[in-house]
Tab-separated table of C-alpha atoms and ligand atoms in Angstrom:
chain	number	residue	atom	x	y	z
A	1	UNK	CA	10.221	26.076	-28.946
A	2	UNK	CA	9.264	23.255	-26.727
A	3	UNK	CA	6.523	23.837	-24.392
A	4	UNK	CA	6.884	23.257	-20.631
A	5	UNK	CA	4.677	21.087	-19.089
A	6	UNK	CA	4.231	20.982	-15.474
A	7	UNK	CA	2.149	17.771	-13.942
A	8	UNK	CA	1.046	16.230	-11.160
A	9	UNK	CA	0.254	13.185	-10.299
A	10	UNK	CA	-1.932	12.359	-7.660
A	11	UNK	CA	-1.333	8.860	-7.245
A	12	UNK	CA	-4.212	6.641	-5.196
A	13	UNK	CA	-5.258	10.170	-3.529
A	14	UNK	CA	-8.249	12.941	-3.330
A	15	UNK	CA	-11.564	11.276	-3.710
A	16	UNK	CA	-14.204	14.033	-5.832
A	17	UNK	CA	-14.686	16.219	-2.637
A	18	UNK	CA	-11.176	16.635	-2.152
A	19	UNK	CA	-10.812	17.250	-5.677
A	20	UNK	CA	-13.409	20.029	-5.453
A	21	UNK	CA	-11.378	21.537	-2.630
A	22	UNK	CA	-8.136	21.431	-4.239
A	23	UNK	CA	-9.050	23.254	-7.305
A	24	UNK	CA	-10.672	25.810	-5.627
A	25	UNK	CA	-7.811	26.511	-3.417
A	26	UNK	CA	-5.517	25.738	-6.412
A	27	UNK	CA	-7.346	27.700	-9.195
A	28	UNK	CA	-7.132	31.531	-8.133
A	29	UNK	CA	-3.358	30.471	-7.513
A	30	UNK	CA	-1.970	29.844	-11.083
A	31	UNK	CA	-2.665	31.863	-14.605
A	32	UNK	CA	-0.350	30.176	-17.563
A	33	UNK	CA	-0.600	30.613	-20.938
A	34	UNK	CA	3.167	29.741	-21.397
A	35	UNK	CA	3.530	26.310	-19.340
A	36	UNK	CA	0.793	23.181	-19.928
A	37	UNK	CA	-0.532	22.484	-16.711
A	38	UNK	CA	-1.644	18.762	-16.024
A	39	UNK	CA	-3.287	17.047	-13.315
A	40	UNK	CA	-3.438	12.580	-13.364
A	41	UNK	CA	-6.784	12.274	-10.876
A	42	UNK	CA	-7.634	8.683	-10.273
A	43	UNK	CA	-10.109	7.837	-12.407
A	44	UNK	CA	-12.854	8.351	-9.971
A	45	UNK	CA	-11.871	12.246	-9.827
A	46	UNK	CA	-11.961	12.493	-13.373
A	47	UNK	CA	-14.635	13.901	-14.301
A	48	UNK	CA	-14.996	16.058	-11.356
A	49	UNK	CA	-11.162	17.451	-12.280
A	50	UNK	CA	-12.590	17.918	-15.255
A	51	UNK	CA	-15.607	20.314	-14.870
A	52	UNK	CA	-13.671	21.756	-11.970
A	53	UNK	CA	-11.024	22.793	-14.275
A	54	UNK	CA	-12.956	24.155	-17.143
A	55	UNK	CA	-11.867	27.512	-18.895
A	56	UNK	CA	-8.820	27.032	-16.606
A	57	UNK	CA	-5.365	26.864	-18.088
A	58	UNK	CA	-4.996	23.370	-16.567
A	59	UNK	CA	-5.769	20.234	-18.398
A	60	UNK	CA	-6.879	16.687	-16.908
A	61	UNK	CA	-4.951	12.869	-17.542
A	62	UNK	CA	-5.295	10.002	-16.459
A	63	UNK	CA	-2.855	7.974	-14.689
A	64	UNK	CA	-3.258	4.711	-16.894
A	65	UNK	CA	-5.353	2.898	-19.469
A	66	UNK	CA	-6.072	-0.504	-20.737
A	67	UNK	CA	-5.409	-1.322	-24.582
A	68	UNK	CA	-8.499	-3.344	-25.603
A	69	UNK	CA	-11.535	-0.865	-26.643
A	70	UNK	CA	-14.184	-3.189	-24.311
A	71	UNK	CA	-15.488	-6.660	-23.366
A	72	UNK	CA	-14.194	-8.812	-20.873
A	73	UNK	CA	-11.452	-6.961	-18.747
A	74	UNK	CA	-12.817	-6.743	-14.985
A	75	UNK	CA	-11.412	-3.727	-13.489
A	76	UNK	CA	-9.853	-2.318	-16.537
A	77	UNK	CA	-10.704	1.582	-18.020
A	78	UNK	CA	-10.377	2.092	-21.736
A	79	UNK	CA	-8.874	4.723	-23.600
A	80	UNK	CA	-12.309	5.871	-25.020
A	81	UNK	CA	-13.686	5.884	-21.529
A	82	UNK	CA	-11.131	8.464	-20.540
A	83	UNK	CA	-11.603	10.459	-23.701
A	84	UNK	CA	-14.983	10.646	-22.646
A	85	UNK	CA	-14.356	12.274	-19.523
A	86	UNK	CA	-12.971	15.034	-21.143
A	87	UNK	CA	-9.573	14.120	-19.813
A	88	UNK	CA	-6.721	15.150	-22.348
A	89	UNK	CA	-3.898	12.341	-21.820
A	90	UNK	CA	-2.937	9.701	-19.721
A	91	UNK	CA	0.374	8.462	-17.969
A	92	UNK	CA	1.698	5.207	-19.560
A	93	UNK	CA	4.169	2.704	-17.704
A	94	UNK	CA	4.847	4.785	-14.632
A	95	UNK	CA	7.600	3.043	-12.683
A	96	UNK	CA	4.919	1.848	-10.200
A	97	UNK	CA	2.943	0.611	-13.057
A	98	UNK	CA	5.386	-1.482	-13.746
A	99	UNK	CA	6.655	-2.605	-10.424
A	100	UNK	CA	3.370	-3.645	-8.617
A	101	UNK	CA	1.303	-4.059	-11.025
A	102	UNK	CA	3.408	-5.851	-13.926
A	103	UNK	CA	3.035	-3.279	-16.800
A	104	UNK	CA	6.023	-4.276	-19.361
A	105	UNK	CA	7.574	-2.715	-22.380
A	106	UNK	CA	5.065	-4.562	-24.260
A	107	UNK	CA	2.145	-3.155	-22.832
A	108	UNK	CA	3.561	0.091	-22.834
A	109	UNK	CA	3.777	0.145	-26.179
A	110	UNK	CA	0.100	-1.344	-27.033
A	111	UNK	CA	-1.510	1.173	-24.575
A	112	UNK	CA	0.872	4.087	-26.397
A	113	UNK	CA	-0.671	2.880	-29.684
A	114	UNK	CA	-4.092	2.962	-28.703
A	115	UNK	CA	-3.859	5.826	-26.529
A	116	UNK	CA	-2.729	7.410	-29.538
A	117	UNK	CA	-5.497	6.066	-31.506
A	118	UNK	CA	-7.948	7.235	-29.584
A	119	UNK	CA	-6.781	10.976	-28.939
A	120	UNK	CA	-5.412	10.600	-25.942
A	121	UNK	CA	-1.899	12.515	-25.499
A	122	UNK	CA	-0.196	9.982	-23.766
A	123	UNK	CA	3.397	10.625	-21.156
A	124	UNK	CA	5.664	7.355	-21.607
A	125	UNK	CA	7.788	6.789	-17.869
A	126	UNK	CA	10.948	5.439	-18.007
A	127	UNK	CA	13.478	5.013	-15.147
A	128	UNK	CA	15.734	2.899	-13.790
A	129	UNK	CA	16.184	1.624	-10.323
A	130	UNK	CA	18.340	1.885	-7.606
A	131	UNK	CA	20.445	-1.265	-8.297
A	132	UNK	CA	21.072	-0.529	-11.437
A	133	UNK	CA	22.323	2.891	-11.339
A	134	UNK	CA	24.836	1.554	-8.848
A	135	UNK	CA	26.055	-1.381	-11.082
A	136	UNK	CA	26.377	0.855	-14.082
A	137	UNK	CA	23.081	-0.151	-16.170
A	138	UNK	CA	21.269	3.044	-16.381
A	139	UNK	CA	21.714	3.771	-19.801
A	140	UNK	CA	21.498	0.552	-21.008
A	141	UNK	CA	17.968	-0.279	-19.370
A	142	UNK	CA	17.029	3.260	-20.354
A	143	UNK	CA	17.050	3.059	-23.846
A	144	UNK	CA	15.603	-0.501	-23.804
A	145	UNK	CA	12.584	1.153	-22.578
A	146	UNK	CA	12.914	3.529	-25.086
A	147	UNK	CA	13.189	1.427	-27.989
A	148	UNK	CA	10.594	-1.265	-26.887
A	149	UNK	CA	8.211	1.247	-25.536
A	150	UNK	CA	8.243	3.144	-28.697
A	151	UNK	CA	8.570	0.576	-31.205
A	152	UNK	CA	6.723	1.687	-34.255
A	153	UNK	CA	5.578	4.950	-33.097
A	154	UNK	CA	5.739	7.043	-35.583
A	155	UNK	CA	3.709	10.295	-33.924
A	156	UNK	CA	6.136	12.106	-32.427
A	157	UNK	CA	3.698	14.456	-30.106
A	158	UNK	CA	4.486	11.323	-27.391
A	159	UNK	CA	6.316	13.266	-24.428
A	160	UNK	CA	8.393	10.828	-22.129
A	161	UNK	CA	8.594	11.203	-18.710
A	162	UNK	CA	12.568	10.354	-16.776
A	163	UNK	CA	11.805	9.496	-13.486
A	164	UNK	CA	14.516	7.521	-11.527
A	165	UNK	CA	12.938	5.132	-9.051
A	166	UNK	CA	15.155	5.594	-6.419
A	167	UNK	CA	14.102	9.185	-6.377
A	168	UNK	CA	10.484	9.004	-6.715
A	169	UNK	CA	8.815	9.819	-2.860
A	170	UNK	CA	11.842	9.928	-1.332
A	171	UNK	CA	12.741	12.601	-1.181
A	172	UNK	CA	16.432	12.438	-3.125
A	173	UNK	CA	16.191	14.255	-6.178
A	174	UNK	CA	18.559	13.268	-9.138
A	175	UNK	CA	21.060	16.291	-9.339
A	176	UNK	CA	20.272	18.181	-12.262
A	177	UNK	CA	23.441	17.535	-13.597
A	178	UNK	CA	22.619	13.559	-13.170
A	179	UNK	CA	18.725	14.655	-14.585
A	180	UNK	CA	19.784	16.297	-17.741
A	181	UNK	CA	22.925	13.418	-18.633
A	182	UNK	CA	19.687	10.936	-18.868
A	183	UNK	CA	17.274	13.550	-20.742
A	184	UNK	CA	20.259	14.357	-23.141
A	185	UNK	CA	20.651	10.656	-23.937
A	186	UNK	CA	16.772	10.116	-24.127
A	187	UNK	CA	16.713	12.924	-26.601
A	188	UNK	CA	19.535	11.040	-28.829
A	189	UNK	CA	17.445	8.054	-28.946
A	190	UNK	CA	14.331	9.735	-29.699
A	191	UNK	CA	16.472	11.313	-32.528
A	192	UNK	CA	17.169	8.168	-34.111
A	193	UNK	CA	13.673	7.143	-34.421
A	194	UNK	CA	12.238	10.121	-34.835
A	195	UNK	CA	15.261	12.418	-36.842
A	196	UNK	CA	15.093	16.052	-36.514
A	197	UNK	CA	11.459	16.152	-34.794
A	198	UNK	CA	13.194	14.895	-31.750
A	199	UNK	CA	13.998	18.611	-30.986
A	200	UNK	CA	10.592	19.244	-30.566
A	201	UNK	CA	9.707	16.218	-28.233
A	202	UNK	CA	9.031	17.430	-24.821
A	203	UNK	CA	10.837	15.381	-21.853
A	204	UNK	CA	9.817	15.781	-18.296
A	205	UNK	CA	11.866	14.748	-15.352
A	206	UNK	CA	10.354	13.025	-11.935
A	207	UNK	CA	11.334	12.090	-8.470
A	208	UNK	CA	10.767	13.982	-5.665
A	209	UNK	CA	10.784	17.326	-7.291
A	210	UNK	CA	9.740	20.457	-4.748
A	211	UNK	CA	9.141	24.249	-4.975
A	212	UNK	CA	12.869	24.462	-3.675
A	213	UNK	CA	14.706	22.420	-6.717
A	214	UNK	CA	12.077	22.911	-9.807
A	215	UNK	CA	14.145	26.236	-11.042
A	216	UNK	CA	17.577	24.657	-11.034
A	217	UNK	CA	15.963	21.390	-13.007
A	218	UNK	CA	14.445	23.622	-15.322
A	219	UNK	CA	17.781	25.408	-16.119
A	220	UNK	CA	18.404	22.137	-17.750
A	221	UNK	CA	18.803	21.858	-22.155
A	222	UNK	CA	17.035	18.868	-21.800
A	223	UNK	CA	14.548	19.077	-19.136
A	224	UNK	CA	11.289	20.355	-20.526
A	225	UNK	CA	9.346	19.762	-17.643
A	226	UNK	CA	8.556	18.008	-14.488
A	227	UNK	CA	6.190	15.433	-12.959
A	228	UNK	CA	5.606	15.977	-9.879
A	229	UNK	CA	4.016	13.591	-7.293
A	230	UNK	CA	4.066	14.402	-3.187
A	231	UNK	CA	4.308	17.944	-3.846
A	232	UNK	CA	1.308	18.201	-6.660
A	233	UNK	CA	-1.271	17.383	-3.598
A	234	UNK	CA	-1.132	21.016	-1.321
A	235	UNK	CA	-0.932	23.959	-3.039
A	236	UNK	CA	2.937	23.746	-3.056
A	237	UNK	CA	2.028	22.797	-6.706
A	238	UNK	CA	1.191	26.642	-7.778
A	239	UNK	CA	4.915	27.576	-6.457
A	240	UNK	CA	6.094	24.881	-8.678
A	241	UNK	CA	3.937	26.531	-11.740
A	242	UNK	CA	4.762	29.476	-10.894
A	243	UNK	CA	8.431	28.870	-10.697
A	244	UNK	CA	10.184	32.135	-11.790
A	245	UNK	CA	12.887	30.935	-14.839
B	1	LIG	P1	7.335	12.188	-6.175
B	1	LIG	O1	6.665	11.250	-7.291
B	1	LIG	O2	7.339	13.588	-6.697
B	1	LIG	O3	6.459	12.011	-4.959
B	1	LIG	O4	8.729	11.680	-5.958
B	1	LIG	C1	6.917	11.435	-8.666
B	1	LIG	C2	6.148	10.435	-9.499
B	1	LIG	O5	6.032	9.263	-9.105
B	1	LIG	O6	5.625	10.782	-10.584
C-alpha cells in the first residue's frame, strides 16, 4: 500500500558532466515501476538530471529551498525556481541543513508550506544526534521535530525522512531493530495529526545505508524506504534499487 521510495542524495557532488556520466552508466542499470526512484542534484545539476532522466523511471529533487517566492535573498533558490526545472520535490531540514547552516523547526515548517504550495513533494529529515541518543533524548527531540516541523500541515502526501546523525557518512548504520523503534514512533505521531492517513505516509530511513544492509532495513513495518547518501554516487545505487525483497 505504501510505495517505496529509494533516494539519493548527492550532497555538494557531480557538477553537469558528471551528472551526464552517471546517468548514463546508471540508466541501463535500473527498470522500476514498483519503487520511486529519486535523485537530490545540487541545484546546478538540476536541470541536466532532469533531461538526463526523462522517460526514465527516476524522478529529480532538490536538496533544499528557500520560503520567500523572490526579491532580496542573495544566494537563495525558490520553490518555483525548482519547479521550473522540472524537478519533482525537494529535501527539507536535512540534519546538515540544520547543523551548518542553521535551518530550524521553524523554517522547516515555512519551506514545507511553501514547498507544498508550489507543487513541490517535499521529504521532511529528522534525527537526532549522537549525544542525545546516549543521554536518553531520542524520542523526545524526535517528535519535537515532528510536531514543530509539521505544525499545521494538513496534506498528508509529506514523506519524512529518519536519519540519525551519528550514522549519516559514517559508516554505522542504526540496526534495523533501532531504525524501525524510531519509524514506529514517527508513524504514531504522524497518526495523531494526521488519523488514519498516517498508514499511508511513506517514511524513509538514512545513515550510511549500503547494497549490503538495504534488504534487512527494508524487512522493516515501518521503513518504507531509504535515503541514501555515499553510496547513491557509483553505481552501487542500482544494487540498492534493485534490492531483491
Ligand atoms: P550517508 O548519508 O548515506 O552517506 O550516510 C545519508 C544522508 O545524509 O542522507
Amino acid at each position: 500500500m505504501r510505495k517505496e521510495i529509494i533516494a539519493g542524495n548527492w550532497k555538494m557532488n557531480k557538477n553537469v558532466s558528471q551528472t551526464k556520466d552517471y546517468f548514463s552508466e546508471l540508466l541501463p542499470l535500473i527498470s522500476t515501476d514498483k519503487r520511486e526512484v529519486v535523485i537530490f542534484p545540487p541545484f546546478t545539476s538540476l536541470s541536466a538530471a532532469v533531461s538526463c532522466t526523462q522517460g526514465s523511471c527516476v524522478k529529480i529533487g532538490a536538496q533544499n529551498m528557500y520560503f520567500e517566492d523572490s526579491g532580496a535573498f542573495t544566494g537563495e533558490v525558490s520553490a518555483e525556481m525548482i519547479r521550473d526545472t522540472g524537478a519533482v520535490r525537494v529535501l527539507v531540514g536535512h540534519s546538515e541543513r540544520r547543523t551548518l547552516f542553521g535551518e530550524t523547526d521553524e523554517t522547516v515548517n515555512k519551506k514545507l508550506r511553501k514547498a507544498f504550495e508550489t507543487g513541490l513533494s517535499p521529504i521532511m529529515c529528522v534525527g537526532e544526534d549522537l549525544n542525545q541518543r546516549q543521554s536518553g533524548e531520542t524520542f523526545d527531540f524526535i517528535a519535537s521535530q515532528i510536531r514543530n516541523g509539521l505544525a499545521g500541515i494538513e496534506n498528508d502526501s509529506i514523506v519524512v525522512a529518519y536519519e540519525p546523525i551519528w550514522a549519516i557518512g559514517t559508516g554505522v548504520t542504526a540496526t534495523s531493530g533501532q531504525a524501525e523503534e524510531v519509524c514506529g514512533f514517527i508513524r504514531e505521531r504522524l497518526a495523531e495529526q494526521f488519523g488514519n492517513a498516517a498508514d499511508g505516509i511513506r517514511i524513509l530511513y538514512g545513515g550510511s545505508v549500503k547494497a549490503g544492509n538495504i534488504k534487512e532495513l527494508m524487512a522493516m513495518e515501518d521503513i518504507d524506504g531509504v535515503l541514501v547518501g555515499g553510496a547513491s554516487l557509483k553505481s552501487e545505487f542500482a544494487d540498492i534499487v534493485n534490492y531483491d525483497d
